[in-house]
Tab-separated table of C-alpha atoms in Angstrom:
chain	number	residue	atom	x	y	z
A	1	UNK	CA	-81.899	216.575	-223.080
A	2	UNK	CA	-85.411	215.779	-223.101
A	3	UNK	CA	-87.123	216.305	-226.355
A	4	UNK	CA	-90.029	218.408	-224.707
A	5	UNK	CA	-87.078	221.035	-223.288
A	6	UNK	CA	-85.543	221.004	-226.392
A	7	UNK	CA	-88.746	221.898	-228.440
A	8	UNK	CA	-88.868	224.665	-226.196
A	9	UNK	CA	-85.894	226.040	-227.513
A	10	UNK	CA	-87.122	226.102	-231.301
A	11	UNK	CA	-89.195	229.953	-231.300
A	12	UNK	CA	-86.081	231.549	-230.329
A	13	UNK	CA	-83.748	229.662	-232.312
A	14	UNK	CA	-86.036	230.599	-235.372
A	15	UNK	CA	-85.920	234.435	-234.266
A	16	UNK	CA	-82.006	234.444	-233.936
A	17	UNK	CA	-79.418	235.985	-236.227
A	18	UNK	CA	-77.160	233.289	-237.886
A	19	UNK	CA	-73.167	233.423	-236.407
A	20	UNK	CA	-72.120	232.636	-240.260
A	21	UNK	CA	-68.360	232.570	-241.562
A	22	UNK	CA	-67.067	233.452	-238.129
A	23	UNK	CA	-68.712	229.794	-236.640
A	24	UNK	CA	-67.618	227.858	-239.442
A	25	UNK	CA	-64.098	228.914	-239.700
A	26	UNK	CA	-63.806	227.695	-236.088
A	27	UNK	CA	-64.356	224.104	-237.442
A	28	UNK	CA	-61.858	224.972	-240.749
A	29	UNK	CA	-58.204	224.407	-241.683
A	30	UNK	CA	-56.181	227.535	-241.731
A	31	UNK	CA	-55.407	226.361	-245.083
A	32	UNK	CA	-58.738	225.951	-246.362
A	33	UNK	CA	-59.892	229.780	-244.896
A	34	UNK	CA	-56.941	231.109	-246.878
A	35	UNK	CA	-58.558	229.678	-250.008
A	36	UNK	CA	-62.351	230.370	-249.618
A	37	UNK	CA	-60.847	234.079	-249.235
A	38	UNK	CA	-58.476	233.906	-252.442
A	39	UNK	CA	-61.854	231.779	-255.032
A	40	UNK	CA	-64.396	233.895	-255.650
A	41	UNK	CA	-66.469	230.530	-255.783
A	42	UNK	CA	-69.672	232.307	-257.885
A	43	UNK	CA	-67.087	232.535	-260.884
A	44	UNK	CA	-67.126	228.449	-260.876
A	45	UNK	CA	-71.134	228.059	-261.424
A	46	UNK	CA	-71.243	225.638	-258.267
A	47	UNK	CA	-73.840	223.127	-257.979
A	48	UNK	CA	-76.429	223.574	-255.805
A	49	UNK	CA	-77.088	221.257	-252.869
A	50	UNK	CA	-79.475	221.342	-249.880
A	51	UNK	CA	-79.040	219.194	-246.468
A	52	UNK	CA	-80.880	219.005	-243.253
A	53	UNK	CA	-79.302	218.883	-239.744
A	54	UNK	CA	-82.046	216.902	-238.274
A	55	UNK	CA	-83.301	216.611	-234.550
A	56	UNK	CA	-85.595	213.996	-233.223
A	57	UNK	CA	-86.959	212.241	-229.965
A	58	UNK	CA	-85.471	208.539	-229.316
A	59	UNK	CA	-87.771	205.787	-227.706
A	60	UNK	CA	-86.649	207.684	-224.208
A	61	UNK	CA	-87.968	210.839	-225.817
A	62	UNK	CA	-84.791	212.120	-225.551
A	63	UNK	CA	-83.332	214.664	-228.299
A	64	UNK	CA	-81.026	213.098	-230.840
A	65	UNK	CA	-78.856	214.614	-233.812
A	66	UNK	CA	-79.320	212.422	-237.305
A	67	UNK	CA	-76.029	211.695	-239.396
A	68	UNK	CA	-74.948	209.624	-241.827
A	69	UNK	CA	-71.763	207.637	-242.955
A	70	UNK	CA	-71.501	207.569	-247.047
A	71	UNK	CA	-70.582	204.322	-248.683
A	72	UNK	CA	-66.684	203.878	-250.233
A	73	UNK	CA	-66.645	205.043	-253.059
A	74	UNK	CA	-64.672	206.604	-256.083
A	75	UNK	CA	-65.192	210.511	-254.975
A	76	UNK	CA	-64.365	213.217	-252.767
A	77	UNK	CA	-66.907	212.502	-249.906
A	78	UNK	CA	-65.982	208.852	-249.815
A	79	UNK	CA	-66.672	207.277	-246.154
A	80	UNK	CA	-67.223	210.708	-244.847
A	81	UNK	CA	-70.065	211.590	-241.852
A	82	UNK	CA	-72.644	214.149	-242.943
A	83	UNK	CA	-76.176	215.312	-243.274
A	84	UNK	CA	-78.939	213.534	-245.050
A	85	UNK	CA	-79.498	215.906	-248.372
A	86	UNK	CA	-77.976	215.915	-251.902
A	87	UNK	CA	-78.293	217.670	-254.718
A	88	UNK	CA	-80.862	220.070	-256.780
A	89	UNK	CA	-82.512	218.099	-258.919
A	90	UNK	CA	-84.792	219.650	-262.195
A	91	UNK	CA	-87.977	219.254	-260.264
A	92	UNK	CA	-87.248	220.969	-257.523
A	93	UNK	CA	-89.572	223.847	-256.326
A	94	UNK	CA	-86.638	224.984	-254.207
A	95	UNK	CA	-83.997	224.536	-252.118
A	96	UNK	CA	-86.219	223.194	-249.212
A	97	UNK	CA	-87.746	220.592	-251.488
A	98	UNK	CA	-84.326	219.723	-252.519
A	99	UNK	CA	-83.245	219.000	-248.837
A	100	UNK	CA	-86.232	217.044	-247.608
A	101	UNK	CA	-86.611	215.127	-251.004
A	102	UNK	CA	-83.117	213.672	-250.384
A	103	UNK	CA	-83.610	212.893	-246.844
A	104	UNK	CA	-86.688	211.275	-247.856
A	105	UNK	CA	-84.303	209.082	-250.790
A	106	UNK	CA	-81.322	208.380	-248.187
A	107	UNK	CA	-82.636	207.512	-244.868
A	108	UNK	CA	-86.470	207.029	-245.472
A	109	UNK	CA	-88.029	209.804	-243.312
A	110	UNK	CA	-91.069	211.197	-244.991
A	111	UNK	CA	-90.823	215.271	-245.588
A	112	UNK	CA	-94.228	215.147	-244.133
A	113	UNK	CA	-92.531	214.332	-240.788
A	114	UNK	CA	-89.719	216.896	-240.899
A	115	UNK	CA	-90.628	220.519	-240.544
A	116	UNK	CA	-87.584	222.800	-241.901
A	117	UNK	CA	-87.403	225.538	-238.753
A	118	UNK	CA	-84.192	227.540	-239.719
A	119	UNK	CA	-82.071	228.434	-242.746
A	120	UNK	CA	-78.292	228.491	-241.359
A	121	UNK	CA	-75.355	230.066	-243.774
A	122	UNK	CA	-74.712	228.115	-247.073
A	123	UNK	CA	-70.919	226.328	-247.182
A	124	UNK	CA	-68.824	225.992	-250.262
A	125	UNK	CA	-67.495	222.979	-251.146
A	126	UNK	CA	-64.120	223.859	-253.236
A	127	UNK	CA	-63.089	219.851	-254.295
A	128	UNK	CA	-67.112	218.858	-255.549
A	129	UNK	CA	-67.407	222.774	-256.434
A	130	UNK	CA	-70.908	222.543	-254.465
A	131	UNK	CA	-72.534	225.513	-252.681
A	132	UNK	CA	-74.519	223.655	-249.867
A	133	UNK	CA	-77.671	224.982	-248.199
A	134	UNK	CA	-78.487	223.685	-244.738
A	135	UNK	CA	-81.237	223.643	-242.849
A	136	UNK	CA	-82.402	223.014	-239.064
A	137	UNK	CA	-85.126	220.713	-239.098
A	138	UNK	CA	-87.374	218.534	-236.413
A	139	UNK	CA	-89.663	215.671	-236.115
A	140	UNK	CA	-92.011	215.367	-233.163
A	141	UNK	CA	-91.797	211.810	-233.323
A	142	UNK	CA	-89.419	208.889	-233.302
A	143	UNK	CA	-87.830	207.716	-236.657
A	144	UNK	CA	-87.560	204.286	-238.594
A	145	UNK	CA	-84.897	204.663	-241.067
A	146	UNK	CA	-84.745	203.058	-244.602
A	147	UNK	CA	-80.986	203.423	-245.796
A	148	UNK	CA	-80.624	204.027	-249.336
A	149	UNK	CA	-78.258	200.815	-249.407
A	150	UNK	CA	-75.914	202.430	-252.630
A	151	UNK	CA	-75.185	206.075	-250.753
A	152	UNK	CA	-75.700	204.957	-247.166
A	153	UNK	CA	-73.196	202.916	-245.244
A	154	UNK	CA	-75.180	203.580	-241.908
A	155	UNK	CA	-77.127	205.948	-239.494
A	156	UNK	CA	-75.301	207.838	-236.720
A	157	UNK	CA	-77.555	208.937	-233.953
A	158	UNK	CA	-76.004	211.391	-231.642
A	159	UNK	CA	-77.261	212.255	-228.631
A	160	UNK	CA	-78.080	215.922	-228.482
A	161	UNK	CA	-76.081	216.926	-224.953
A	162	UNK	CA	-73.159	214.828	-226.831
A	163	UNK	CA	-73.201	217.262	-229.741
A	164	UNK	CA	-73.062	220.097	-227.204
A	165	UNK	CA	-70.240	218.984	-225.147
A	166	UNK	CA	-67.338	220.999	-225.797
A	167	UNK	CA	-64.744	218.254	-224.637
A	168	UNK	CA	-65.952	216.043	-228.382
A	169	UNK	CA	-63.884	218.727	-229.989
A	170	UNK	CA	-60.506	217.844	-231.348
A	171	UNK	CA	-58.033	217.942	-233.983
A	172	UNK	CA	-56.383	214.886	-236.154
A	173	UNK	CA	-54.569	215.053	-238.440
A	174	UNK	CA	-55.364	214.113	-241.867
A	175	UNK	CA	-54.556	214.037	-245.879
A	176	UNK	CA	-57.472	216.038	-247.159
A	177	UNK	CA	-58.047	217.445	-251.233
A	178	UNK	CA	-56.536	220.098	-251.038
A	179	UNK	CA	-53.330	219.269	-248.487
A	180	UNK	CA	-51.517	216.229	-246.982
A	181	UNK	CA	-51.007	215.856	-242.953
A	182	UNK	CA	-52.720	219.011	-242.057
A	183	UNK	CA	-54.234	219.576	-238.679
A	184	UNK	CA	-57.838	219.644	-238.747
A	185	UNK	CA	-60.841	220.955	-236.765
A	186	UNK	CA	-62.793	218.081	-235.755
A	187	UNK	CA	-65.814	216.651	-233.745
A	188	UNK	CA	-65.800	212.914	-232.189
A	189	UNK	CA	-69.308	211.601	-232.286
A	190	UNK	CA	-70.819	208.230	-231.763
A	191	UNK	CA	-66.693	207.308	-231.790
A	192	UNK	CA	-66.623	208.735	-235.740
A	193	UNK	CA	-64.896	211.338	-237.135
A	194	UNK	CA	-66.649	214.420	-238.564
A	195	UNK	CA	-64.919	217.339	-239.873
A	196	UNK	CA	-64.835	219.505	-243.447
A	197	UNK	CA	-68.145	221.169	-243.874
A	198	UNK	CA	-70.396	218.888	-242.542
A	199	UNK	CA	-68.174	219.958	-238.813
A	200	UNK	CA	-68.624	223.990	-240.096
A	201	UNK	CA	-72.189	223.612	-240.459
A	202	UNK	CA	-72.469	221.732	-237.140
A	203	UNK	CA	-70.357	224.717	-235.544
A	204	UNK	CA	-72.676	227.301	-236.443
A	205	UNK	CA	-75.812	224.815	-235.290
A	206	UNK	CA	-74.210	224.527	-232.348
A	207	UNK	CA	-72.632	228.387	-231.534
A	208	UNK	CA	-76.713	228.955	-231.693
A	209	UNK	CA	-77.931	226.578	-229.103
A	210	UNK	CA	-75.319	227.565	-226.760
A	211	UNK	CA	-76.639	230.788	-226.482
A	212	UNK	CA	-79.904	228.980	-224.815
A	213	UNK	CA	-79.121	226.248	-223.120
């Protein structure tokens, strides 16, 4: 899709009502449902954490979806696709500063190029015990990435029609945190893997622009 159409779509995607627990438990584990429902996760103190799920124009202008595959290392999200964001830090203003200050750290894109358009539906993160806080954002231009070479492994550009299609949805099956060999809910993109919350989050993204396109 061109970027110009897709622009187009942005004042009614900012107007919408968000499709919430019902879109991400399309892209969740039976298993892990059954436990959001059983933790009341508020009791925990989780840490705060705010992402973006960021769109763009490529030299073609056409509309592309930024991810991001972490480095290996000793932790839960080890090798894992997601968002560009981390975690609150003490001087934060807010969650929005949080999100664009990390983008800014990880891939190198300046928060004066991203403008923040929608807040989606915050995920819970049971094995880091992190309540995450995305956000739709866009740039009007195209990107040159710096890769924060200790968190980033590499940049995953998706194409934004990719991201759409309904046949990049699968399931494989995989040894997660919390079970072994379990089924799970996942999108191919760019040939990778992306599932757990980072594939929730992109479910309710997505559940939105299918209403418009």
């Amino acid at each position: 899709m061109k970027f110009a159409d897709f622009y187009d779509l942005i004042p009614k995607i900012k107007n919408m009502p968000l499709p919430g627990q019902e879109s991400h438990n399309k892209m969740a584990p039976l298993i892990r449902t059954q436990l959001l429902k059983e933790e009341n996760y508020k009791k925990k103190d989780p840490r705060k954490a705010g992402v973006v799920c960021l769109f763009y124009p490529d030299e073609h202008l056409h509309t592309k979806l930024l991810l991001i595959l972490r480095k290996t290392y000793n932790g839960v999200h080890s090798n894992q696709v997601g968002f560009p964001g981390g975690k609150v830090e003490l001087s934060d203003k807010n969650i929005e500063e949080t999100a664009l200050r990390e983008t800014w750290e990880e891939v190198g894109v300046s928060p004066k190029k991203i403008q923040l358009v929608k807040k989606m539906s915050e995920v819970y993160i049971p094995p880091s015990n992190f309540i995450v806080q995305p956000f739709i954002g866009i740039a009007e231009s195209e990107l040159q990435f710096v890769l924060q070479e200790d968190e980033v492994e590499d940049i995953i550009e998706v194409p934004f029609l990719d991201f759409m299609n309904d046949d990049m949805l699968f399931e494989e099956n995989l040894t997660t945190s919390y079970a072994k060999n379990i089924d799970v809910p996942a999108f191919k993109l760019n040939d990778y893997t992306v599932w757990g919350a980072t594939a929730m989050m992109l479910s309710e993204v997505k559940e939105m622009f299918k209403k418009l396109i």
